[in-house]
Coordinates of C-alpha atoms in Angstrom, one line a residue:
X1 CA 18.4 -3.9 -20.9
X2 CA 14.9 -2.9 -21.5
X3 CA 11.5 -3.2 -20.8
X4 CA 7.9 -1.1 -20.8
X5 CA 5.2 -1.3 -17.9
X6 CA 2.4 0.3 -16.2
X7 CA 3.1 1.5 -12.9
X8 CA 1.9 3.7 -10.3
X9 CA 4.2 6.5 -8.2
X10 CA 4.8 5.6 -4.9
X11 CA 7.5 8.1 -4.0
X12 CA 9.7 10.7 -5.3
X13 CA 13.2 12.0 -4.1
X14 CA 15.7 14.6 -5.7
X15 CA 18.9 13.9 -7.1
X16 CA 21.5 16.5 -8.5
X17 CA 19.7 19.8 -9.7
X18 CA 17.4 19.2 -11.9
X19 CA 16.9 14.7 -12.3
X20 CA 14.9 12.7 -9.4
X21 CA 14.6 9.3 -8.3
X22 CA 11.2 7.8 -9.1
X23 CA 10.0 4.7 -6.9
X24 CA 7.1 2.8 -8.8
X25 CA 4.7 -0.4 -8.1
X26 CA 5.0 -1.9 -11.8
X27 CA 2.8 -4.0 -13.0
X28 CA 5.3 -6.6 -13.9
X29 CA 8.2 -5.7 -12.5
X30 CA 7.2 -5.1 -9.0
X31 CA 8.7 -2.7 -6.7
X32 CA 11.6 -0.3 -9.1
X33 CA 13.5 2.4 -8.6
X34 CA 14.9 4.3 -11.8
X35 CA 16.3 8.0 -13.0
X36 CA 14.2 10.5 -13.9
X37 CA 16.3 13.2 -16.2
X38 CA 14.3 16.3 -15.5
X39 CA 12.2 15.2 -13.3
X40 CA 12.4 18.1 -10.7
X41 CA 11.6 20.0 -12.9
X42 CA 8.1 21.9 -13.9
X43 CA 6.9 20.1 -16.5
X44 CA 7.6 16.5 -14.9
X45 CA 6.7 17.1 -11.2
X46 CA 2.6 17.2 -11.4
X47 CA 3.0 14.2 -13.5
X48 CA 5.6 12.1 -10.4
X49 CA 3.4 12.4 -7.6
X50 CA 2.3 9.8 -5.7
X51 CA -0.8 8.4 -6.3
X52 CA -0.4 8.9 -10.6
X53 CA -1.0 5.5 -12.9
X54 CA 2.2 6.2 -15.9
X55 CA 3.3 4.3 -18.5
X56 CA 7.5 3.8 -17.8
X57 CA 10.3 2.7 -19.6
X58 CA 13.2 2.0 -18.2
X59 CA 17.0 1.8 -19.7
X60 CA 19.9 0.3 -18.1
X61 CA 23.2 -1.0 -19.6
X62 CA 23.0 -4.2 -17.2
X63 CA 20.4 -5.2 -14.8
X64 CA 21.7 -4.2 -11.9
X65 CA 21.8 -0.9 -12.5
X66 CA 19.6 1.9 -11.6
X67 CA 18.9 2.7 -14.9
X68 CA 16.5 5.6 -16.1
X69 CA 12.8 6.0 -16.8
X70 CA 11.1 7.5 -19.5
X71 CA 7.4 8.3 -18.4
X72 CA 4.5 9.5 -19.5
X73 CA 1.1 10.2 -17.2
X74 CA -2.3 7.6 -17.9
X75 CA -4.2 8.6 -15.3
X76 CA -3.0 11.4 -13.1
X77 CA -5.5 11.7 -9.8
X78 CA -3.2 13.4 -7.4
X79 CA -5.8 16.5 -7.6
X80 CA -8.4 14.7 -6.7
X81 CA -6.3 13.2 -3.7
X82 CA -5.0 16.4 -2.1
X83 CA -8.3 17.6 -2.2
X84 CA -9.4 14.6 0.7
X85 CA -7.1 14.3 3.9
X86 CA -8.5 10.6 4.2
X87 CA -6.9 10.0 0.5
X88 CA -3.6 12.1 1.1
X89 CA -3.4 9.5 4.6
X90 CA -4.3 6.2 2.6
X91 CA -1.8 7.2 -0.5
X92 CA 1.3 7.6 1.8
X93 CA 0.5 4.8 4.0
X94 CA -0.2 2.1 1.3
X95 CA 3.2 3.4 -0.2
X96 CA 5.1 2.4 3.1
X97 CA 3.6 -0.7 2.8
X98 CA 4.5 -1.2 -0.6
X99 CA 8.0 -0.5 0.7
X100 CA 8.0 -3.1 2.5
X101 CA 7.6 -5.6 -0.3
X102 CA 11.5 -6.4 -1.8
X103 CA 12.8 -4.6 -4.2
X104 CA 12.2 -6.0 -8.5
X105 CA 9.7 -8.7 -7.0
X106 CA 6.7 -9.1 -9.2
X107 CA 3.2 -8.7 -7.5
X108 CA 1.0 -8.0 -9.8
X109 CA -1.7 -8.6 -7.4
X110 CA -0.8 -5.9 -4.8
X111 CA -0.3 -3.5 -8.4
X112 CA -4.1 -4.2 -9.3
X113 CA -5.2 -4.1 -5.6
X114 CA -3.6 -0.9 -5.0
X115 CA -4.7 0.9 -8.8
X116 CA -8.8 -0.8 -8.2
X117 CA -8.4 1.2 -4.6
X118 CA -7.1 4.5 -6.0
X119 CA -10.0 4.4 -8.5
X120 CA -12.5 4.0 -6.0
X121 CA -11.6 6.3 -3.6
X122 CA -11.1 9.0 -5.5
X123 CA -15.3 8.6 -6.4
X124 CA -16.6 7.0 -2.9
X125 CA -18.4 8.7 0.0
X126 CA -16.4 5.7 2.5
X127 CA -12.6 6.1 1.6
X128 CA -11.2 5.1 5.0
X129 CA -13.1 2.0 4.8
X130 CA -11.8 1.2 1.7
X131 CA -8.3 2.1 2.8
X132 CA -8.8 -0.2 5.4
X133 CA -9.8 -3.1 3.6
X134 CA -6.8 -2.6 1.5
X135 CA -4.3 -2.3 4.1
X136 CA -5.6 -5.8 5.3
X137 CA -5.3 -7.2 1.8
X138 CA -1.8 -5.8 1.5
X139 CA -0.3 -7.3 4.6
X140 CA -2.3 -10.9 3.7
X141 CA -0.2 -11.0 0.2
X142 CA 3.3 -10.0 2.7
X143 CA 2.7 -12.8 5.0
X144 CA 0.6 -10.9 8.0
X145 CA -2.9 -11.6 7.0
X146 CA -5.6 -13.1 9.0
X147 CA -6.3 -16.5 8.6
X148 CA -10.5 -17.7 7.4
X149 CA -13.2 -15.7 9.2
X150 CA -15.6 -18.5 8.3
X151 CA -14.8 -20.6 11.8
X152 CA -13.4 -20.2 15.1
X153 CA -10.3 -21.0 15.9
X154 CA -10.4 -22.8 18.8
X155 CA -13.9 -24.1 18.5
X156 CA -14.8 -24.6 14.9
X157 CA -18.1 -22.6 15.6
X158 CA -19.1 -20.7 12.8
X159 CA -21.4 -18.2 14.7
X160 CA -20.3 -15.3 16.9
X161 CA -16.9 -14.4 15.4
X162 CA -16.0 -11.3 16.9
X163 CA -12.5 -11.4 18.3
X164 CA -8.9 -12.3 16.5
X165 CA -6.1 -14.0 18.2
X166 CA -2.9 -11.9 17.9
X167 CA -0.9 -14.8 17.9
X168 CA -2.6 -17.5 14.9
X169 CA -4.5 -14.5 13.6
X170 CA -7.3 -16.6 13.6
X171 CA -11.0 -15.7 14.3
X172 CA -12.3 -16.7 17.7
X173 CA -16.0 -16.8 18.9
X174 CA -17.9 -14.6 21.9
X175 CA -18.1 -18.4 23.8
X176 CA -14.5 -19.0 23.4
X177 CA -13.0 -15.5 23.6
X178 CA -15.0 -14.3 26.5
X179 CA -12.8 -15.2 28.9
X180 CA -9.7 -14.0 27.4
X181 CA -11.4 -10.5 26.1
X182 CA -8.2 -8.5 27.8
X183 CA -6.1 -10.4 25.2
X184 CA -7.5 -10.5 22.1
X185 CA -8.2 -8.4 19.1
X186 CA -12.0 -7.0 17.7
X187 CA -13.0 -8.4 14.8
X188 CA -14.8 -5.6 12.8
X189 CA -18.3 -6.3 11.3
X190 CA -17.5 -5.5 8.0
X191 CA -14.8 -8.4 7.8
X192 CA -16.9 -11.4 8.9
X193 CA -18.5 -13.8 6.9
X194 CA -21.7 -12.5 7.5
X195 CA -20.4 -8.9 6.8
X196 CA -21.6 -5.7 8.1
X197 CA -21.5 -1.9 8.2
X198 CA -18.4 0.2 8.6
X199 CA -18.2 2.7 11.1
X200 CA -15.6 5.2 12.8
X201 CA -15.5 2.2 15.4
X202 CA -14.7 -0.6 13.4
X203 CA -12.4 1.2 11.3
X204 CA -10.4 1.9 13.7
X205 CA -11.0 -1.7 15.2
X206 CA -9.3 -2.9 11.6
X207 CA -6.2 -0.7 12.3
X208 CA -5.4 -2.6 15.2
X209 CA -5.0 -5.7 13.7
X210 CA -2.0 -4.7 11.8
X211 CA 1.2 -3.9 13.4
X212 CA 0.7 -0.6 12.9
X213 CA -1.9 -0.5 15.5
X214 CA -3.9 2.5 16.1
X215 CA -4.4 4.6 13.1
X216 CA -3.6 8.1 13.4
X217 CA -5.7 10.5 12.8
X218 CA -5.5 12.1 8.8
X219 CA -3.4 14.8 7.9
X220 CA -4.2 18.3 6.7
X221 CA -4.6 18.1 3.0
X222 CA -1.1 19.1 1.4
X223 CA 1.0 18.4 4.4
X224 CA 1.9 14.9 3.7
X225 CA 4.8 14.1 1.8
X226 CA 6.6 10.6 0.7
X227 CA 8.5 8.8 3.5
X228 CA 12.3 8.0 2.8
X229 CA 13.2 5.5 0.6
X230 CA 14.6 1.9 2.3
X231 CA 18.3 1.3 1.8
X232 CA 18.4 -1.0 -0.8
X233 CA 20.4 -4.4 -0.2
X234 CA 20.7 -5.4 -3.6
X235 CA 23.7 -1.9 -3.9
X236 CA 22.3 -0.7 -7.4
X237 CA 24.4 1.5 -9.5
X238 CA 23.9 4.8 -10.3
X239 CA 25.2 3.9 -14.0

């Protein structure tokens, strides 16, 4: 078995003395793990950190293998990440997400989603709005998202869409959510219909409507580091 893809590191972990485990968002092949021969070592770790866009292509005898990679670097930005907390925060938390989707499942939406944000805020003066609006994306394409901003709810008004119901995910008017205020979610400015400014506020405001809730605050530059891989139920081997 063999193919060749794009793809973009989304974590790394050592294996034996000198190889590593390499977890990618391919293009085409989704979510993959693979072997990395060498790749703990000097020449191959600035090139297998998160955040990189590579060129992969993995080997296996039969599908269900792990397999290994062979990968080169197309556009290596994790410089320019380490250099911004905000980016160092919104690589490693996209990544979990992206953990979340299963494992070989073709998205190729959440790959060019995820590559357009890394380009952009690597250049933009606004990076945790733009990590916001990803996150949002990202958890819309898993199932979580929030339903049209255009109308109300429990009204149908179009006009005054400023809260979301944790439970239909819905947008729900002032008039209609007034009462319930205690109970339902902001709706930032910047995700209506009308649109809007982004803020500190409504940034955080956007954080709470994922599950993740509050967002924390960023870490130092050079202090974050990958999350654990999920145990895989598919059992790959290491052959």
């Amino acid at each position: 078995m063999e193919w060749a893809d794009e793809g973009i590191v989304l974590g790394v972990r050592r294996h034996g003395e000198s190889s590593a485990i390499v977890e990618l968002l391919t293009r085409g092949h989704g979510r993959h793990l693979g072997l990395v021969r060498g790749g703990a070592g000097k020449r191959m770790r600035p090139m297998l950190q998160p955040g990189n866009s590579v060129r992969a292509v993995w080997r296996a005898r039969l599908d269900e293998h792990l397999g290994t990679y062979a990968i080169e670097g197309t556009r290596l930005r994790a410089a320019t990440v380490l250099a911004s907390s905000h980016a160092v925060y919104g690589v490693t938390h996209l990544a979990a997400l992206a953990r979340l989707l299963p494992e070989r499942d073709p998205h190729q939406d959440i790959y060019e989603l995820l590559e357009r944000t890394l380009m952009i805020s690597t250049t933009s003066a606004r990076p945790p709005f733009i990590w916001s609006n990803s996150k949002l994306a990202m958890l819309a394409e898993l199932g979580f998202g929030l339903r049209s901003g255009k109308y109300c709810a429990a009204t149908g008004e179009t006009t005054e869409l400023i809260y979301v119901s944790p439970k239909s995910g819905g947008a729900v008017s002032r008039a209609a959510g007034d009462p319930w205020r205690d109970r339902l979610l902001r709706l930032p400015a910047f995700l209506r219909e009308s649109g809007g400014g982004s803020n500190t506020w409504s940034i955080r405001t956007a954080g709470r409507l994922s599950p993740h809730r509050d967002l924390p605050a960023a870490p130092r530059a050079g202090t974050a580091r990958p999350g654990p891989f999920p145990t895989r139920e598919t059992g790959l081997s290491m052959r």
